[in-house]
Short mmCIF file of C-alpha atoms in Angstrom, two decimals:
data_model
loop_
_atom_site.label_atom_id
_atom_site.label_comp_id
_atom_site.label_asym_id
_atom_site.label_seq_id
_atom_site.Cartn_x
_atom_site.Cartn_y
_atom_site.Cartn_z
CA MET A 11 -17.51 -31.17 -26.04
CA LYS A 12 -13.89 -32.16 -25.89
CA ARG A 13 -11.44 -29.35 -25.22
CA LEU A 14 -7.99 -28.97 -26.64
CA ARG A 15 -5.41 -29.91 -23.99
CA ILE A 16 -1.71 -29.66 -24.65
CA ASN A 17 0.70 -31.81 -22.64
CA ALA A 18 3.16 -30.37 -20.13
CA LEU A 19 6.37 -30.37 -22.17
CA THR A 20 4.72 -28.88 -25.25
CA SER A 21 3.02 -26.26 -23.06
CA ASP A 22 6.37 -25.33 -21.53
CA ILE A 23 7.91 -24.91 -24.98
CA ILE A 24 4.97 -22.83 -26.24
CA ILE A 25 5.04 -20.59 -23.16
CA SER A 26 8.81 -20.08 -23.42
CA PHE A 27 8.54 -19.23 -27.12
CA TYR A 28 5.61 -16.88 -26.41
CA VAL A 29 7.57 -15.02 -23.73
CA ILE A 30 10.61 -14.61 -25.97
CA VAL A 31 8.54 -13.40 -28.93
CA THR A 32 6.46 -10.96 -26.88
CA LEU A 33 9.58 -9.49 -25.25
CA TYR A 34 11.16 -9.07 -28.68
CA ILE A 35 8.02 -7.36 -29.98
CA ARG A 36 7.89 -5.03 -27.00
CA PHE A 37 11.56 -4.06 -27.17
CA LYS A 38 11.48 -3.62 -30.95
CA LEU A 39 8.27 -1.58 -30.89
CA GLU A 40 9.40 0.60 -27.99
CA SER A 41 12.74 1.37 -29.62
CA GLU A 42 11.14 2.32 -32.95
CA THR A 43 8.24 4.39 -31.60
CA ALA A 44 7.90 6.90 -28.83
CA THR A 45 6.03 4.94 -26.16
CA ASP A 46 5.67 6.01 -22.58
CA LEU A 47 5.59 3.94 -19.42
CA PHE A 48 1.81 3.55 -19.33
CA GLU A 49 1.63 2.17 -22.89
CA SER A 50 4.43 -0.27 -22.14
CA LEU A 51 2.70 -1.50 -18.99
CA VAL A 52 -0.64 -1.95 -20.75
CA MET A 53 1.00 -3.90 -23.55
CA GLY A 54 2.83 -6.15 -21.07
CA ILE A 55 -0.34 -6.76 -19.05
CA CYS A 56 -2.25 -7.67 -22.22
CA PHE A 57 0.40 -10.22 -23.18
CA ILE A 58 0.31 -11.72 -19.66
CA VAL A 59 -3.50 -11.90 -19.62
CA ILE A 60 -3.51 -13.85 -22.89
CA ILE A 61 -1.18 -16.56 -21.58
CA TRP A 62 -2.92 -16.59 -18.18
CA ALA A 63 -6.30 -17.16 -19.86
CA LEU A 64 -4.94 -20.09 -21.87
CA ILE A 65 -3.57 -21.67 -18.69
CA LYS A 66 -6.79 -20.98 -16.75
CA LEU A 67 -8.90 -22.56 -19.53
CA LYS A 68 -6.61 -25.62 -19.32
CA VAL A 69 -5.55 -25.33 -22.96
CA LEU A 70 -1.96 -25.00 -21.79
CA ASN A 71 -0.90 -27.24 -18.92
CA PRO A 72 2.57 -26.11 -17.90
CA GLY A 73 4.81 -28.53 -16.07
CA TRP A 74 7.38 -25.80 -15.44
CA PHE A 75 10.03 -28.09 -16.96
CA GLY A 76 9.70 -30.46 -14.00
CA LEU A 77 10.92 -27.93 -11.42
CA PHE A 78 7.82 -28.21 -9.23
CA ASN A 79 7.12 -31.92 -9.58
CA SER A 80 4.60 -32.85 -6.88
CA LYS A 81 5.13 -36.58 -7.26
CA LYS A 82 7.66 -38.01 -4.83
CA ALA A 83 10.16 -40.47 -6.19
CA LYS A 84 9.69 -43.89 -4.66
CA PRO A 85 12.89 -45.59 -3.43
#
């Protein structure tokens, strides 16, 4: 069975968008409702676990925008 694999640049864009959207949701929800520290931490951990699982399953393959490129440039 062939798995869905997303290339590095697209994965980086999806992860960046996901982080921005989840932070917006958290800040908006916390400002509108009375949430305490524990609820905020649980929500943040749940959002992190979702993205971690997608990376661990190799659906997302982040290239970290080329910051940690393991290939050495040949002269």
